[in-house]
Amino acid sequence: MKRPFEFVMDTFFEGLDNLKENQRLNFNNSEKFMIWVVGFSIGGLSIIVTNLAKFSNSFDHCTIKTILILLSISIISGILYRWFFYIYQTLYQNIEFYLQGAFSRQQIMEVNPDDISNENDIKEVIRRLKIDYDDDVSHVLDEYAKLTEEGKLIVLNDLKARYEIIAQGAKREFEFAMNYAKDTFKEAFGLSDKAADKMFQPTSSKKFRIFGFLTSISFLLSCLSFITVVIILCIKY
């Protein structure tokens, strides 16, 4: 039987695959739909411009001008949507990567440990060694109880020094691994140092929301502009 924390972590981690698949499906469908809308808008604009004289016989100047403006808005909004969508998708993929790491059952040594230099409880130091670095030194407790106060202090300081050495080693190894990953991405994609650093920084939630909003607005504006043109043509024809 799983503990509550393990159950929650496993449930969310397993749900990430479905979430990623659904998001990719939604992204693909919305992009295909926008291609159709922009394509029809470009086609309509081309037909009107190349047959302006014929349209002038059926529609007044104000109506034709309105239709041309709306079709232009639809096309421009569609192009902006694709650009906003690209940035939004990139930010979303960074969030997916973060969530996979957050909910993964893979265990890693603590790379940002708390300062235990002032900790005087040897049991707490031993517990931290076990939890943070899977280093079980609980066997020293039997001998520790038999020592003098001076001896206990020496053992306590030795364990704290042991914790610090392991902590520094884990931190250096983590930094080395991250730098190696950055260098690999930089060489593979031809990125600058600044661009590579951005890839490994947490995604700004504000930036993610802004581009999500811009993506939605440009999508709606493009679709509504095209729909308005269709309605105008139906009414005025």
PDB file of C-alpha atoms in Angstrom:
ATOM      1  CA  MET A   1       0.000   0.000   0.000  1.00  0.00           C
ATOM      2  CA  LYS A   2       1.367   3.394  -1.005  1.00  0.00           C
ATOM      3  CA  ARG A   3       1.739   6.279   1.381  1.00  0.00           C
ATOM      4  CA  PRO A   4      -0.480   9.318   0.608  1.00  0.00           C
ATOM      5  CA  PHE A   5       2.438  11.403  -0.648  1.00  0.00           C
ATOM      6  CA  GLU A   6       3.664   8.617  -2.938  1.00  0.00           C
ATOM      7  CA  PHE A   7       0.133   8.082  -4.266  1.00  0.00           C
ATOM      8  CA  VAL A   8      -0.274  11.777  -5.133  1.00  0.00           C
ATOM      9  CA  MET A   9       3.159  11.969  -6.767  1.00  0.00           C
ATOM     10  CA  ASP A  10       2.597   8.826  -8.846  1.00  0.00           C
ATOM     11  CA  THR A  11      -0.890   9.917  -9.907  1.00  0.00           C
ATOM     12  CA  PHE A  12       0.256  13.304 -11.149  1.00  0.00           C
ATOM     13  CA  PHE A  13       3.365  11.876 -12.811  1.00  0.00           C
ATOM     14  CA  GLU A  14       1.329   9.284 -14.703  1.00  0.00           C
ATOM     15  CA  GLY A  15      -1.180  11.958 -15.676  1.00  0.00           C
ATOM     16  CA  LEU A  16       1.552  14.070 -17.260  1.00  0.00           C
ATOM     17  CA  ASP A  17       1.742  11.761 -20.279  1.00  0.00           C
ATOM     18  CA  ASN A  18      -1.980  12.158 -20.948  1.00  0.00           C
ATOM     19  CA  LEU A  19      -1.707  15.893 -20.376  1.00  0.00           C
ATOM     20  CA  LYS A  20       1.164  16.202 -22.849  1.00  0.00           C
ATOM     21  CA  GLU A  21      -0.671  14.146 -25.454  1.00  0.00           C
ATOM     22  CA  ASN A  22      -3.868  16.176 -25.064  1.00  0.00           C
ATOM     23  CA  GLN A  23      -1.999  19.462 -25.270  1.00  0.00           C
ATOM     24  CA  ARG A  24      -0.143  18.422 -28.407  1.00  0.00           C
ATOM     25  CA  LEU A  25      -3.429  17.328 -29.970  1.00  0.00           C
ATOM     26  CA  ASN A  26      -5.034  20.661 -29.077  1.00  0.00           C
ATOM     27  CA  PHE A  27      -2.033  22.561 -30.401  1.00  0.00           C
ATOM     28  CA  ASN A  28      -2.084  20.674 -33.697  1.00  0.00           C
ATOM     29  CA  ASN A  29      -5.837  21.073 -34.165  1.00  0.00           C
ATOM     30  CA  SER A  30      -5.812  24.800 -33.427  1.00  0.00           C
ATOM     31  CA  GLU A  31      -2.878  25.330 -35.762  1.00  0.00           C
ATOM     32  CA  LYS A  32      -4.581  23.441 -38.597  1.00  0.00           C
ATOM     33  CA  PHE A  33      -7.769  25.423 -38.048  1.00  0.00           C
ATOM     34  CA  MET A  34      -5.848  28.697 -38.166  1.00  0.00           C
ATOM     35  CA  ILE A  35      -4.165  27.647 -41.418  1.00  0.00           C
ATOM     36  CA  TRP A  36      -7.612  27.182 -42.942  1.00  0.00           C
ATOM     37  CA  VAL A  37      -8.848  30.559 -41.692  1.00  0.00           C
ATOM     38  CA  VAL A  38      -5.787  32.458 -42.893  1.00  0.00           C
ATOM     39  CA  GLY A  39      -5.845  30.561 -46.180  1.00  0.00           C
ATOM     40  CA  PHE A  40      -9.466  31.497 -46.831  1.00  0.00           C
ATOM     41  CA  SER A  41      -8.749  35.095 -45.838  1.00  0.00           C
ATOM     42  CA  ILE A  42      -5.821  35.325 -48.239  1.00  0.00           C
ATOM     43  CA  GLY A  43      -7.898  33.717 -50.970  1.00  0.00           C
ATOM     44  CA  GLY A  44     -10.787  36.091 -50.363  1.00  0.00           C
ATOM     45  CA  LEU A  45      -8.504  39.109 -50.337  1.00  0.00           C
ATOM     46  CA  SER A  46      -6.876  38.027 -53.593  1.00  0.00           C
ATOM     47  CA  ILE A  47     -10.233  37.452 -55.301  1.00  0.00           C
ATOM     48  CA  ILE A  48     -11.572  40.857 -54.278  1.00  0.00           C
ATOM     49  CA  VAL A  49      -8.416  42.737 -55.283  1.00  0.00           C
ATOM     50  CA  THR A  50      -8.156  41.022 -58.676  1.00  0.00           C
ATOM     51  CA  ASN A  51     -11.874  41.467 -59.362  1.00  0.00           C
ATOM     52  CA  LEU A  52     -12.400  44.827 -57.735  1.00  0.00           C
ATOM     53  CA  ALA A  53     -14.435  46.204 -60.639  1.00  0.00           C
ATOM     54  CA  LYS A  54     -16.933  43.347 -60.497  1.00  0.00           C
ATOM     55  CA  PHE A  55     -17.293  43.639 -56.717  1.00  0.00           C
ATOM     56  CA  SER A  56     -17.886  47.379 -57.086  1.00  0.00           C
ATOM     57  CA  ASN A  57     -21.001  46.588 -59.080  1.00  0.00           C
ATOM     58  CA  SER A  58     -22.412  44.405 -56.295  1.00  0.00           C
ATOM     59  CA  PHE A  59     -21.193  46.195 -53.166  1.00  0.00           C
ATOM     60  CA  ASP A  60     -20.702  49.810 -52.226  1.00  0.00           C
ATOM     61  CA  HIS A  61     -17.267  51.277 -51.601  1.00  0.00           C
ATOM     62  CA  CYS A  62     -17.647  51.313 -47.811  1.00  0.00           C
ATOM     63  CA  THR A  63     -18.584  47.627 -47.697  1.00  0.00           C
ATOM     64  CA  ILE A  64     -15.665  46.588 -49.895  1.00  0.00           C
ATOM     65  CA  LYS A  65     -13.273  48.647 -47.807  1.00  0.00           C
ATOM     66  CA  THR A  66     -14.612  47.097 -44.598  1.00  0.00           C
ATOM     67  CA  ILE A  67     -14.249  43.593 -46.024  1.00  0.00           C
ATOM     68  CA  LEU A  68     -10.670  44.260 -47.140  1.00  0.00           C
ATOM     69  CA  ILE A  69      -9.762  45.627 -43.714  1.00  0.00           C
ATOM     70  CA  LEU A  70     -11.331  42.662 -41.920  1.00  0.00           C
ATOM     71  CA  LEU A  71      -9.588  40.153 -44.179  1.00  0.00           C
ATOM     72  CA  SER A  72      -6.278  41.950 -43.597  1.00  0.00           C
ATOM     73  CA  ILE A  73      -6.871  41.850 -39.840  1.00  0.00           C
ATOM     74  CA  SER A  74      -7.646  38.140 -40.083  1.00  0.00           C
ATOM     75  CA  ILE A  75      -4.400  37.462 -41.959  1.00  0.00           C
ATOM     76  CA  ILE A  76      -2.220  39.616 -39.702  1.00  0.00           C
ATOM     77  CA  SER A  77      -3.808  38.165 -36.565  1.00  0.00           C
ATOM     78  CA  GLY A  78      -3.232  34.668 -37.916  1.00  0.00           C
ATOM     79  CA  ILE A  79       0.450  35.403 -38.476  1.00  0.00           C
ATOM     80  CA  LEU A  80       0.770  36.927 -35.009  1.00  0.00           C
ATOM     81  CA  TYR A  81      -1.049  33.912 -33.578  1.00  0.00           C
ATOM     82  CA  ARG A  82       1.549  31.590 -35.075  1.00  0.00           C
ATOM     83  CA  TRP A  83       4.361  33.622 -33.539  1.00  0.00           C
ATOM     84  CA  PHE A  84       2.705  33.915 -30.117  1.00  0.00           C
ATOM     85  CA  PHE A  85       1.774  30.254 -30.308  1.00  0.00           C
ATOM     86  CA  TYR A  86       5.396  29.269 -30.945  1.00  0.00           C
ATOM     87  CA  ILE A  87       6.622  31.165 -27.869  1.00  0.00           C
ATOM     88  CA  TYR A  88       3.732  29.872 -25.756  1.00  0.00           C
ATOM     89  CA  GLN A  89       4.445  26.302 -26.818  1.00  0.00           C
ATOM     90  CA  THR A  90       8.137  26.700 -25.964  1.00  0.00           C
ATOM     91  CA  LEU A  91       7.267  28.007 -22.508  1.00  0.00           C
ATOM     92  CA  TYR A  92       4.758  25.204 -22.037  1.00  0.00           C
ATOM     93  CA  GLN A  93       7.367  22.594 -22.909  1.00  0.00           C
ATOM     94  CA  ASN A  94       9.663  24.086 -20.267  1.00  0.00           C
ATOM     95  CA  ILE A  95       6.852  23.733 -17.743  1.00  0.00           C
ATOM     96  CA  GLU A  96       6.320  20.117 -18.798  1.00  0.00           C
ATOM     97  CA  PHE A  97      10.007  19.449 -18.241  1.00  0.00           C
ATOM     98  CA  TYR A  98       9.812  21.058 -14.800  1.00  0.00           C
ATOM     99  CA  LEU A  99       6.720  19.045 -13.828  1.00  0.00           C
ATOM    100  CA  GLN A 100       8.341  15.800 -14.916  1.00  0.00           C
ATOM    101  CA  GLY A 101      11.259  16.512 -12.632  1.00  0.00           C
ATOM    102  CA  ALA A 102       9.025  17.645  -9.762  1.00  0.00           C
ATOM    103  CA  PHE A 103       6.775  14.566  -9.814  1.00  0.00           C
ATOM    104  CA  SER A 104       9.406  12.019 -10.772  1.00  0.00           C
ATOM    105  CA  ARG A 105      10.100   9.204  -8.321  1.00  0.00           C
ATOM    106  CA  GLN A 106      13.794   9.447  -9.118  1.00  0.00           C
ATOM    107  CA  GLN A 107      15.682  10.402  -5.980  1.00  0.00           C
ATOM    108  CA  ILE A 108      18.585  12.818  -5.914  1.00  0.00           C
ATOM    109  CA  MET A 109      20.951  13.922  -3.201  1.00  0.00           C
ATOM    110  CA  GLU A 110      20.235  17.275  -1.596  1.00  0.00           C
ATOM    111  CA  VAL A 111      22.137  19.962  -3.510  1.00  0.00           C
ATOM    112  CA  ASN A 112      20.999  22.923  -1.390  1.00  0.00           C
ATOM    113  CA  PRO A 113      21.279  21.613   2.175  1.00  0.00           C
ATOM    114  CA  ASP A 114      20.479  23.615   5.282  1.00  0.00           C
ATOM    115  CA  ASP A 115      23.267  24.782   7.538  1.00  0.00           C
ATOM    116  CA  ILE A 116      23.679  22.312  10.411  1.00  0.00           C
ATOM    117  CA  SER A 117      26.826  23.839  11.878  1.00  0.00           C
ATOM    118  CA  ASN A 118      24.877  24.912  14.977  1.00  0.00           C
ATOM    119  CA  GLU A 119      23.025  21.622  15.366  1.00  0.00           C
ATOM    120  CA  ASN A 120      23.861  19.994  18.721  1.00  0.00           C
ATOM    121  CA  ASP A 121      21.582  16.968  18.483  1.00  0.00           C
ATOM    122  CA  ILE A 122      23.559  14.060  17.065  1.00  0.00           C
ATOM    123  CA  LYS A 123      20.364  12.185  16.221  1.00  0.00           C
ATOM    124  CA  GLU A 124      19.270  15.051  13.996  1.00  0.00           C
ATOM    125  CA  VAL A 125      22.645  15.118  12.234  1.00  0.00           C
ATOM    126  CA  ILE A 126      22.432  11.362  11.658  1.00  0.00           C
ATOM    127  CA  ARG A 127      18.873  11.740  10.391  1.00  0.00           C
ATOM    128  CA  ARG A 128      19.921  14.441   7.936  1.00  0.00           C
ATOM    129  CA  LEU A 129      22.774  12.314   6.643  1.00  0.00           C
ATOM    130  CA  LYS A 130      20.348   9.478   6.015  1.00  0.00           C
ATOM    131  CA  ILE A 131      17.575  11.576   4.452  1.00  0.00           C
ATOM    132  CA  ASP A 132      19.697  13.937   2.365  1.00  0.00           C
ATOM    133  CA  TYR A 133      22.477  11.580   1.267  1.00  0.00           C
ATOM    134  CA  ASP A 134      21.365   8.056   2.162  1.00  0.00           C
ATOM    135  CA  ASP A 135      24.388   7.778   4.440  1.00  0.00           C
ATOM    136  CA  ASP A 136      23.442   5.583   7.400  1.00  0.00           C
ATOM    137  CA  VAL A 137      25.749   6.157  10.360  1.00  0.00           C
ATOM    138  CA  SER A 138      23.252   5.263  13.063  1.00  0.00           C
ATOM    139  CA  HIS A 139      25.660   2.621  14.373  1.00  0.00           C
ATOM    140  CA  VAL A 140      27.713   5.343  16.077  1.00  0.00           C
ATOM    141  CA  LEU A 141      24.924   6.004  18.571  1.00  0.00           C
ATOM    142  CA  ASP A 142      25.790   2.951  20.650  1.00  0.00           C
ATOM    143  CA  GLU A 143      29.379   4.069  21.151  1.00  0.00           C
ATOM    144  CA  TYR A 144      28.394   7.726  21.381  1.00  0.00           C
ATOM    145  CA  ALA A 145      26.389   7.107  24.556  1.00  0.00           C
ATOM    146  CA  LYS A 146      29.500   5.712  26.268  1.00  0.00           C
ATOM    147  CA  LEU A 147      31.761   8.670  25.482  1.00  0.00           C
ATOM    148  CA  THR A 148      32.680  11.626  27.640  1.00  0.00           C
ATOM    149  CA  GLU A 149      31.302  15.058  26.840  1.00  0.00           C
ATOM    150  CA  GLU A 150      34.515  15.935  25.045  1.00  0.00           C
ATOM    151  CA  GLY A 151      34.384  12.723  23.049  1.00  0.00           C
ATOM    152  CA  LYS A 152      30.738  13.308  22.165  1.00  0.00           C
ATOM    153  CA  LEU A 153      31.605  16.765  20.867  1.00  0.00           C
ATOM    154  CA  ILE A 154      34.371  15.336  18.679  1.00  0.00           C
ATOM    155  CA  VAL A 155      32.036  12.718  17.191  1.00  0.00           C
ATOM    156  CA  LEU A 156      29.310  15.316  16.639  1.00  0.00           C
ATOM    157  CA  ASN A 157      31.708  17.670  14.859  1.00  0.00           C
ATOM    158  CA  ASP A 158      33.059  14.794  12.767  1.00  0.00           C
ATOM    159  CA  LEU A 159      29.558  13.896  11.616  1.00  0.00           C
ATOM    160  CA  LYS A 160      28.763  17.506  10.786  1.00  0.00           C
ATOM    161  CA  ALA A 161      32.017  17.746   8.842  1.00  0.00           C
ATOM    162  CA  ARG A 162      31.089  14.515   7.065  1.00  0.00           C
ATOM    163  CA  TYR A 163      27.732  16.017   6.145  1.00  0.00           C
ATOM    164  CA  GLU A 164      29.385  19.177   4.829  1.00  0.00           C
ATOM    165  CA  ILE A 165      31.905  17.236   2.718  1.00  0.00           C
ATOM    166  CA  ILE A 166      29.196  15.092   1.144  1.00  0.00           C
ATOM    167  CA  ALA A 167      27.014  18.170   0.593  1.00  0.00           C
ATOM    168  CA  GLN A 168      29.758  20.082  -1.177  1.00  0.00           C
ATOM    169  CA  GLY A 169      30.609  17.065  -3.313  1.00  0.00           C
ATOM    170  CA  ALA A 170      26.976  16.576  -4.337  1.00  0.00           C
ATOM    171  CA  LYS A 171      26.626  20.257  -5.156  1.00  0.00           C
ATOM    172  CA  ARG A 172      29.768  20.283  -7.307  1.00  0.00           C
ATOM    173  CA  GLU A 173      28.635  17.156  -9.124  1.00  0.00           C
ATOM    174  CA  PHE A 174      25.208  18.679  -9.766  1.00  0.00           C
ATOM    175  CA  GLU A 175      26.739  21.895 -11.111  1.00  0.00           C
ATOM    176  CA  PHE A 176      29.084  19.888 -13.329  1.00  0.00           C
ATOM    177  CA  ALA A 177      26.157  17.884 -14.717  1.00  0.00           C
ATOM    178  CA  MET A 178      24.121  21.040 -15.396  1.00  0.00           C
ATOM    179  CA  ASN A 179      27.054  22.731 -17.126  1.00  0.00           C
ATOM    180  CA  TYR A 180      27.614  19.624 -19.224  1.00  0.00           C
ATOM    181  CA  ALA A 181      23.941  19.598 -20.225  1.00  0.00           C
ATOM    182  CA  LYS A 182      24.077  23.309 -21.099  1.00  0.00           C
ATOM    183  CA  ASP A 183      27.212  22.850 -23.191  1.00  0.00           C
ATOM    184  CA  THR A 184      25.640  19.900 -24.987  1.00  0.00           C
ATOM    185  CA  PHE A 185      22.501  21.874 -25.845  1.00  0.00           C
ATOM    186  CA  LYS A 186      24.600  24.867 -26.840  1.00  0.00           C
ATOM    187  CA  GLU A 187      26.699  22.835 -29.261  1.00  0.00           C
ATOM    188  CA  ALA A 188      23.767  20.846 -30.637  1.00  0.00           C
ATOM    189  CA  PHE A 189      21.567  23.883 -31.362  1.00  0.00           C
ATOM    190  CA  GLY A 190      24.284  26.493 -31.886  1.00  0.00           C
ATOM    191  CA  LEU A 191      23.026  28.590 -28.969  1.00  0.00           C
ATOM    192  CA  SER A 192      24.734  31.495 -27.286  1.00  0.00           C
ATOM    193  CA  ASP A 193      25.620  31.312 -23.600  1.00  0.00           C
ATOM    194  CA  LYS A 194      22.678  33.567 -22.758  1.00  0.00           C
ATOM    195  CA  ALA A 195      20.209  31.484 -24.760  1.00  0.00           C
ATOM    196  CA  ALA A 196      21.499  28.255 -23.216  1.00  0.00           C
ATOM    197  CA  ASP A 197      21.164  29.694 -19.712  1.00  0.00           C
ATOM    198  CA  LYS A 198      17.559  30.686 -20.414  1.00  0.00           C
ATOM    199  CA  MET A 199      16.710  27.105 -21.336  1.00  0.00           C
ATOM    200  CA  PHE A 200      17.661  25.968 -17.839  1.00  0.00           C
ATOM    201  CA  GLN A 201      15.928  28.748 -15.952  1.00  0.00           C
ATOM    202  CA  PRO A 202      12.404  28.316 -14.531  1.00  0.00           C
ATOM    203  CA  THR A 203       9.700  29.602 -16.853  1.00  0.00           C
ATOM    204  CA  SER A 204       8.209  32.905 -15.750  1.00  0.00           C
ATOM    205  CA  SER A 205       4.548  32.323 -14.909  1.00  0.00           C
ATOM    206  CA  LYS A 206       3.775  35.931 -15.832  1.00  0.00           C
ATOM    207  CA  LYS A 207       5.405  35.536 -19.238  1.00  0.00           C
ATOM    208  CA  PHE A 208       3.560  32.260 -19.775  1.00  0.00           C
ATOM    209  CA  ARG A 209       0.198  33.862 -18.973  1.00  0.00           C
ATOM    210  CA  ILE A 210       0.906  36.886 -21.178  1.00  0.00           C
ATOM    211  CA  PHE A 211       1.713  34.814 -24.252  1.00  0.00           C
ATOM    212  CA  GLY A 212      -1.201  32.509 -23.525  1.00  0.00           C
ATOM    213  CA  PHE A 213      -3.478  35.555 -23.486  1.00  0.00           C
ATOM    214  CA  LEU A 214      -1.942  36.994 -26.671  1.00  0.00           C
ATOM    215  CA  THR A 215      -2.297  33.638 -28.407  1.00  0.00           C
ATOM    216  CA  SER A 216      -5.982  33.422 -27.514  1.00  0.00           C
ATOM    217  CA  ILE A 217      -6.686  37.031 -28.505  1.00  0.00           C
ATOM    218  CA  SER A 218      -4.958  36.742 -31.887  1.00  0.00           C
ATOM    219  CA  PHE A 219      -6.752  33.447 -32.571  1.00  0.00           C
ATOM    220  CA  LEU A 220     -10.168  34.915 -31.752  1.00  0.00           C
ATOM    221  CA  LEU A 221      -9.466  38.131 -33.650  1.00  0.00           C
ATOM    222  CA  SER A 222      -8.485  36.244 -36.788  1.00  0.00           C
ATOM    223  CA  CYS A 223     -11.517  33.955 -36.635  1.00  0.00           C
ATOM    224  CA  LEU A 224     -14.006  36.687 -35.757  1.00  0.00           C
ATOM    225  CA  SER A 225     -12.722  38.948 -38.522  1.00  0.00           C
ATOM    226  CA  PHE A 226     -13.196  36.205 -41.089  1.00  0.00           C
ATOM    227  CA  ILE A 227     -16.639  35.285 -39.731  1.00  0.00           C
ATOM    228  CA  THR A 228     -17.659  38.948 -39.853  1.00  0.00           C
ATOM    229  CA  VAL A 229     -16.686  39.074 -43.523  1.00  0.00           C
ATOM    230  CA  VAL A 230     -18.846  36.033 -44.225  1.00  0.00           C
ATOM    231  CA  ILE A 231     -21.790  37.621 -42.395  1.00  0.00           C
ATOM    232  CA  ILE A 232     -21.374  40.918 -44.269  1.00  0.00           C
ATOM    233  CA  LEU A 233     -21.292  39.135 -47.611  1.00  0.00           C
ATOM    234  CA  CYS A 234     -24.427  37.172 -46.726  1.00  0.00           C
ATOM    235  CA  ILE A 235     -26.292  40.316 -45.684  1.00  0.00           C
ATOM    236  CA  LYS A 236     -25.118  42.623 -48.454  1.00  0.00           C
ATOM    237  CA  TYR A 237     -25.232  40.197 -51.360  1.00  0.00           C
TER     238      TYR A 237
END
